[in-house]
Coordinates of C-alpha atoms in Angstrom, one line a residue:
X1 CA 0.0 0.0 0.0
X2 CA 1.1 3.5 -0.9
X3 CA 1.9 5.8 1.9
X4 CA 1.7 9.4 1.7
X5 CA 3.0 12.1 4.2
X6 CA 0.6 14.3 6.2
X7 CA 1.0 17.1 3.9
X8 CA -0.1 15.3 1.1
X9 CA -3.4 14.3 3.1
X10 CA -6.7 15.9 2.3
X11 CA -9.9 14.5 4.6
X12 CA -12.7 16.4 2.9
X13 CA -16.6 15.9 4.0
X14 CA -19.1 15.9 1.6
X15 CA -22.5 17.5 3.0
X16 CA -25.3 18.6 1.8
X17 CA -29.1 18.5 1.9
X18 CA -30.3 14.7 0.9
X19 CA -30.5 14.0 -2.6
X20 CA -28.4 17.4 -3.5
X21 CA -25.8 14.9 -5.4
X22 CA -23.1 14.1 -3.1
X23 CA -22.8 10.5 -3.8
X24 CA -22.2 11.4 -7.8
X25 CA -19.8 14.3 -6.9
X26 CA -18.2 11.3 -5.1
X27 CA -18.8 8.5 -8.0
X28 CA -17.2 11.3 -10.7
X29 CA -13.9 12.1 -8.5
X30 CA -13.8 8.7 -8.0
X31 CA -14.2 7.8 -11.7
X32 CA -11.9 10.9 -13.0
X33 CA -8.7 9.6 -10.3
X34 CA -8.7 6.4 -12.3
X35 CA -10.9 4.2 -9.2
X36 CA -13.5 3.2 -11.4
X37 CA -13.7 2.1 -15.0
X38 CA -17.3 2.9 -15.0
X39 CA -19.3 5.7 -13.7
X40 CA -22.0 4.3 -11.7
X41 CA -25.3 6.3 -10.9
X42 CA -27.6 6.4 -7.6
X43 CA -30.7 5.3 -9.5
X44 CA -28.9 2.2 -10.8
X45 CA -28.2 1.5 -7.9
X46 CA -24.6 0.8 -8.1
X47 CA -22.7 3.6 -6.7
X48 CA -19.2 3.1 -4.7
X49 CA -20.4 5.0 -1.4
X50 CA -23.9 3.5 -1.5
X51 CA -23.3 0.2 -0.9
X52 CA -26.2 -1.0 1.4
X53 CA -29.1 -2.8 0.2
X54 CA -31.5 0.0 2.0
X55 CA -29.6 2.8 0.5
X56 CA -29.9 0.9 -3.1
X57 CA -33.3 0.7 -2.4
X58 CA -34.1 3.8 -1.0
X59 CA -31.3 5.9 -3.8
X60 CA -30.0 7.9 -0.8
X61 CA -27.5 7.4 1.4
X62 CA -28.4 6.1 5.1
X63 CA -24.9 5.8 6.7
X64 CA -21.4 7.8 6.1
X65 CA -18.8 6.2 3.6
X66 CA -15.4 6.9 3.3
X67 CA -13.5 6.5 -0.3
X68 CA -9.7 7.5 -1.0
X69 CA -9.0 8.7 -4.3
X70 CA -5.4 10.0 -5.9
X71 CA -4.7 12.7 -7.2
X72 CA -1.3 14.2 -8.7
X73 CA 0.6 12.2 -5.9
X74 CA -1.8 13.4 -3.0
X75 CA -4.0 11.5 -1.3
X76 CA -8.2 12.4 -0.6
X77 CA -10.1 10.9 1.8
X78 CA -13.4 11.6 0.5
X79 CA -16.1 11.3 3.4
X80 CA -19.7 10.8 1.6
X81 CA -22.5 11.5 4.3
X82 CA -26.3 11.2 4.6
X83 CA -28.7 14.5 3.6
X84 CA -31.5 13.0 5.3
X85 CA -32.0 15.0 9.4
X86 CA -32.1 11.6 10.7
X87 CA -28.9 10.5 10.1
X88 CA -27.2 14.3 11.3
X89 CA -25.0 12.7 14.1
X90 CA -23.2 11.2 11.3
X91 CA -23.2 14.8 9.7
X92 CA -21.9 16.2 12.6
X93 CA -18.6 13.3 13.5
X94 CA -18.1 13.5 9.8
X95 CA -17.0 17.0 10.0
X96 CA -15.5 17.1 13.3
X97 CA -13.1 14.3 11.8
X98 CA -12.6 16.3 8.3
X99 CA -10.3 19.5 7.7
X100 CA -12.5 21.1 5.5
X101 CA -16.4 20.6 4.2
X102 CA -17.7 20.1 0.1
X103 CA -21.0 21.6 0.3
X104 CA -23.4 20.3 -2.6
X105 CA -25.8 22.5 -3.6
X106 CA -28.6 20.9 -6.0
X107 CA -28.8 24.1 -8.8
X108 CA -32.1 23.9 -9.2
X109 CA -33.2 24.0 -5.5
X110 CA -29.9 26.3 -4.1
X111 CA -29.9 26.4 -0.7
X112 CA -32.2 23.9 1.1
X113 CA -32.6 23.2 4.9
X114 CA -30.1 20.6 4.7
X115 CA -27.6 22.8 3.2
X116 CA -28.0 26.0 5.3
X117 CA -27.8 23.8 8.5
X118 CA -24.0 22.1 7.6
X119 CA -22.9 25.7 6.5
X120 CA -23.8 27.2 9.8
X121 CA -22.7 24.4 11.4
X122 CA -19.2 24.5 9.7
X123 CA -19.3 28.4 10.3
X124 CA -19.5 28.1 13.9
X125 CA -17.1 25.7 14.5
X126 CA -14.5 27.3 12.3
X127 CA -13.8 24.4 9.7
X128 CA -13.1 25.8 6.0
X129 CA -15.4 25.2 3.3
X130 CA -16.2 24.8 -0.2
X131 CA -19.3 24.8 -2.0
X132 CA -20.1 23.2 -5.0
X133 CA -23.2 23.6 -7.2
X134 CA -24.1 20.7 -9.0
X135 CA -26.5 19.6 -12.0
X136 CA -25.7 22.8 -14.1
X137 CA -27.2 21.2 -16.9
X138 CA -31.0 20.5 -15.3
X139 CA -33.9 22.9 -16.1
X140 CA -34.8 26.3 -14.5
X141 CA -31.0 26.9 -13.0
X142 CA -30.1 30.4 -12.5
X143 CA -26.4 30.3 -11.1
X144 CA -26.9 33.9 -10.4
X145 CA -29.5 33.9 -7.8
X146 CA -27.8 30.6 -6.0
X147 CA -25.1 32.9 -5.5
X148 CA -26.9 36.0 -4.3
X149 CA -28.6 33.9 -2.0
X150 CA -25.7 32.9 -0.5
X151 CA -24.6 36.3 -0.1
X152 CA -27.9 37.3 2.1
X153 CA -27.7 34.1 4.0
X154 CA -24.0 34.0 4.7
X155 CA -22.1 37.5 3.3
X156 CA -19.6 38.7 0.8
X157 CA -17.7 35.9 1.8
X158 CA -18.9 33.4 -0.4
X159 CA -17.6 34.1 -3.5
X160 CA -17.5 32.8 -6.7
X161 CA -14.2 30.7 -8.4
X162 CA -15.9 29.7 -11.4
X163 CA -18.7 31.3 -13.3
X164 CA -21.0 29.0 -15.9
X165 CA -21.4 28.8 -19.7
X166 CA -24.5 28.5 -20.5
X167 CA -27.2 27.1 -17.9
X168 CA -29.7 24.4 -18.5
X169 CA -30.0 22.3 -21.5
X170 CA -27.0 25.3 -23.1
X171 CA -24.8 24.2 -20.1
X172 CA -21.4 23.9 -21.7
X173 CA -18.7 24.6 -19.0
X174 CA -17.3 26.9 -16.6
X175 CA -15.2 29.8 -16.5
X176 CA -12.0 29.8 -14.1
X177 CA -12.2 33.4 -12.3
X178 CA -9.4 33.1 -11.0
X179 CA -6.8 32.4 -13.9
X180 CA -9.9 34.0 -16.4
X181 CA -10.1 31.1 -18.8
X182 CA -12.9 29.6 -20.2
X183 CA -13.4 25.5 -21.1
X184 CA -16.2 23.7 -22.7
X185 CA -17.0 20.3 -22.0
X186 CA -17.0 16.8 -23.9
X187 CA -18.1 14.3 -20.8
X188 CA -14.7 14.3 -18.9
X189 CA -12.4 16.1 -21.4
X190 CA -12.2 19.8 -22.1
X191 CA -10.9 22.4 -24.7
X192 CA -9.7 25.9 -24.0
X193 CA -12.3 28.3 -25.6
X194 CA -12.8 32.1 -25.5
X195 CA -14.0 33.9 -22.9
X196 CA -17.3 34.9 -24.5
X197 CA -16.8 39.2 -24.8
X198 CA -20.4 39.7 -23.0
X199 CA -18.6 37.8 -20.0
X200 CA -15.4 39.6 -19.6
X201 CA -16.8 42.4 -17.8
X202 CA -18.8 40.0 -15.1
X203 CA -15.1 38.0 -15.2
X204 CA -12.8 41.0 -14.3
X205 CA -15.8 41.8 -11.5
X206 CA -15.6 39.0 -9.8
X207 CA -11.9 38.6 -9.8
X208 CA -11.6 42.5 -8.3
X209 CA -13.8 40.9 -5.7
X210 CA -11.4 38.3 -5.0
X211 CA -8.3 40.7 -5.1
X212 CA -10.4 42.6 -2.4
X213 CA -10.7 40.1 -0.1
X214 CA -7.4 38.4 -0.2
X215 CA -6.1 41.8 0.8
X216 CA -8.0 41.6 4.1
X217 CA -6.0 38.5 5.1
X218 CA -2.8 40.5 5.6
X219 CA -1.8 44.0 6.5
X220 CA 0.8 44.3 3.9
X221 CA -1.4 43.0 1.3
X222 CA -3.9 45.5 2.2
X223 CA -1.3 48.4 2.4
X224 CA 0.0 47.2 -1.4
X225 CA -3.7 47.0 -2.4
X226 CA -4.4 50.8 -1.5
X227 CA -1.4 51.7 -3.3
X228 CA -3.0 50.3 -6.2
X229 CA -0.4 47.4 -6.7
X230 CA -1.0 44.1 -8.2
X231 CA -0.6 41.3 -6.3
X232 CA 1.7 38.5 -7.9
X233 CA 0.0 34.5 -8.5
X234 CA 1.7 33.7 -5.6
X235 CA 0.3 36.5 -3.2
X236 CA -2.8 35.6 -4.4
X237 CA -2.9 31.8 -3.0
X238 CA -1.4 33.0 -0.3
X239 CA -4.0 34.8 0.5
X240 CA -7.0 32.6 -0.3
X241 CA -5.2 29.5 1.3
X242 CA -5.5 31.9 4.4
X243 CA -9.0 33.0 4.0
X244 CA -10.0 29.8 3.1
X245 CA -8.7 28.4 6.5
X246 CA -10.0 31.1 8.7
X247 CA -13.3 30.9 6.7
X248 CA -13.1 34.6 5.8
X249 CA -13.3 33.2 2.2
X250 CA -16.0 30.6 1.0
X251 CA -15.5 29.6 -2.6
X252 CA -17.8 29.0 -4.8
X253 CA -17.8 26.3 -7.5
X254 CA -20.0 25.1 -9.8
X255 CA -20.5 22.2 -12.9
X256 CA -22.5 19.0 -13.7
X257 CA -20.6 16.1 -12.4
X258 CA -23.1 13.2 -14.1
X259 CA -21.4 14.7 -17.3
X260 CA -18.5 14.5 -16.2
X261 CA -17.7 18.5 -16.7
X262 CA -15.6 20.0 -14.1
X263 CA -14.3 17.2 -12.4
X264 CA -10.2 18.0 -12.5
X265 CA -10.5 21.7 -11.9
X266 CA -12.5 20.6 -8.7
X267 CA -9.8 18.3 -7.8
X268 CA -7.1 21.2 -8.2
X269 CA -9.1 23.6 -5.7
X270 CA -9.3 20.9 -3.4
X271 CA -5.5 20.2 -3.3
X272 CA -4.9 23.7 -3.1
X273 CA -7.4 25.2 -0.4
X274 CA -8.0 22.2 1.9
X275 CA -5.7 22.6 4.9
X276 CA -3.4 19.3 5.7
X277 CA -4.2 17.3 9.2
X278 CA -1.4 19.4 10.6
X279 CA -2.7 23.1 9.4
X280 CA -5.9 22.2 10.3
X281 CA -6.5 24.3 14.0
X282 CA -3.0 25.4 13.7

């Protein structure tokens, strides 16, 4: 068995109201790390993290599940838990035993009970956190009012990393804020395209806001800011990796996993925000 040092350990909880998508987030990051040669679904009932006959019958998932996946020599630990309120205990030690929360948000329902309850939960007890908005592609999504939403419920904090192209059945990628590139989508693999020229304005927007609030993390950083500096890549991930932690920064991600779109740029923010067991509380 491989072993892997504590700072190339992520534990990650996946939470999330019941049947927001958690177990597929898991099933694609578990597909896309080279785990599985087939992508299972929960209403085949053949899923990784779903494994019990109640949970096959029932398509959600009763009991918490743990499944390690590789990725660019680091080591997840992907912690799958139950939506449903009667299974929150196992919520609740899921998280306590994790360095940092995935919150699934469903697009077309944004933020249900289930939801709002881990993200205050996770808020009070200080743990970073990500949230993911999945199922892009299904009818009636509007990316833009999941995300102002979360700004009433939770602040300027949550902000966005990726922005979508297209919504609904025109659903065909994302756009990384933070390095302002665009990709479209073929299941699992995707091309490099143009940031569409109606976008670019919303784009530079939302990366100012980013700028913004990675100068808050430090005083320096907040003294170049006002001297209208730019910060270098480096200050940058500095600064979010330190937001992130504190939880003065809640990213904001968003894709269709059951396509497969998405899946590695995830993976990439996950290696790069999640704090290690030993940065975790430190």
């Amino acid at each position: 068995m491989k072993s892997y040092s504590t700072e190339k350990i992520r534990n990650l909880a996946l939470v999330g109201h019941s049947a927001s998508g958690k177990t597929s987030v898991c099933e694609a990051l578990l597909y896309k790390t080279g785990n599985l040669k087939r992508l299972g679904k929960v209403e085949d009932g053949n899923t990784v993290t779903d494994f019990d006959k109640e949970e096959i019958s029932r398509g959600v998932s009763i009991s918490t599940a743990i499944a390690p996946v590789e990725w660019r020599d680091f080591k997840i630990n992907l912690i799958d838990t139950p939506g449903y309120f009667d299974f929150s205990g196992e919520v609740y030690s899921s998280l306590r035993a994790s360095e940092a929360a995935l919150v699934v948000l469903d697009a077309q329902n944004g933020i249900e009970v289930g939801a709002e309850k881990v993200l205050k939960y996770t808020e009070n007890i200080e743990l970073p956190r990500i949230i993911f908005v999945n199922k892009m592609d299904k009818e009636n999504v509007n990316f833009a009012k999941v995300v102002s939403d979360l700004h009433i419920a939770f602040g300027k904090k949550v902000i966005p990393f990726t922005l979508a192209l297209g919504e609904g059945e025109n659903f065909k990628g994302i756009i990384d804020v933070l390095n302002k590139k665009a990709y479209e989508y073929d299941g699992f693999e995707r091309k490099e395209v143009e940031i569409p020229e109606i976008r670019v304005e919303e784009v530079n927007h939302v990366y100012d806001t980013i700028v913004e609030v990675v100068a808050e993390t430090d005083d320096e950083l907040m003294e170049k800011y006002f001297e209208g500096e730019e910060f270098t890549d480096e200050e940058i991930k500095k600064g979010l990796v330190k937001g992130i932690s504190e939880g003065v920064i809640v990213p904001v991600c968003s894709s269709a996993f059951e396509l497969g779109h998405g899946v590695a740029g995830l993976l990439d923010v996950l290696l790069t925000y999640v704090p290690t067991p030993l940065q975790h509380g430190a």
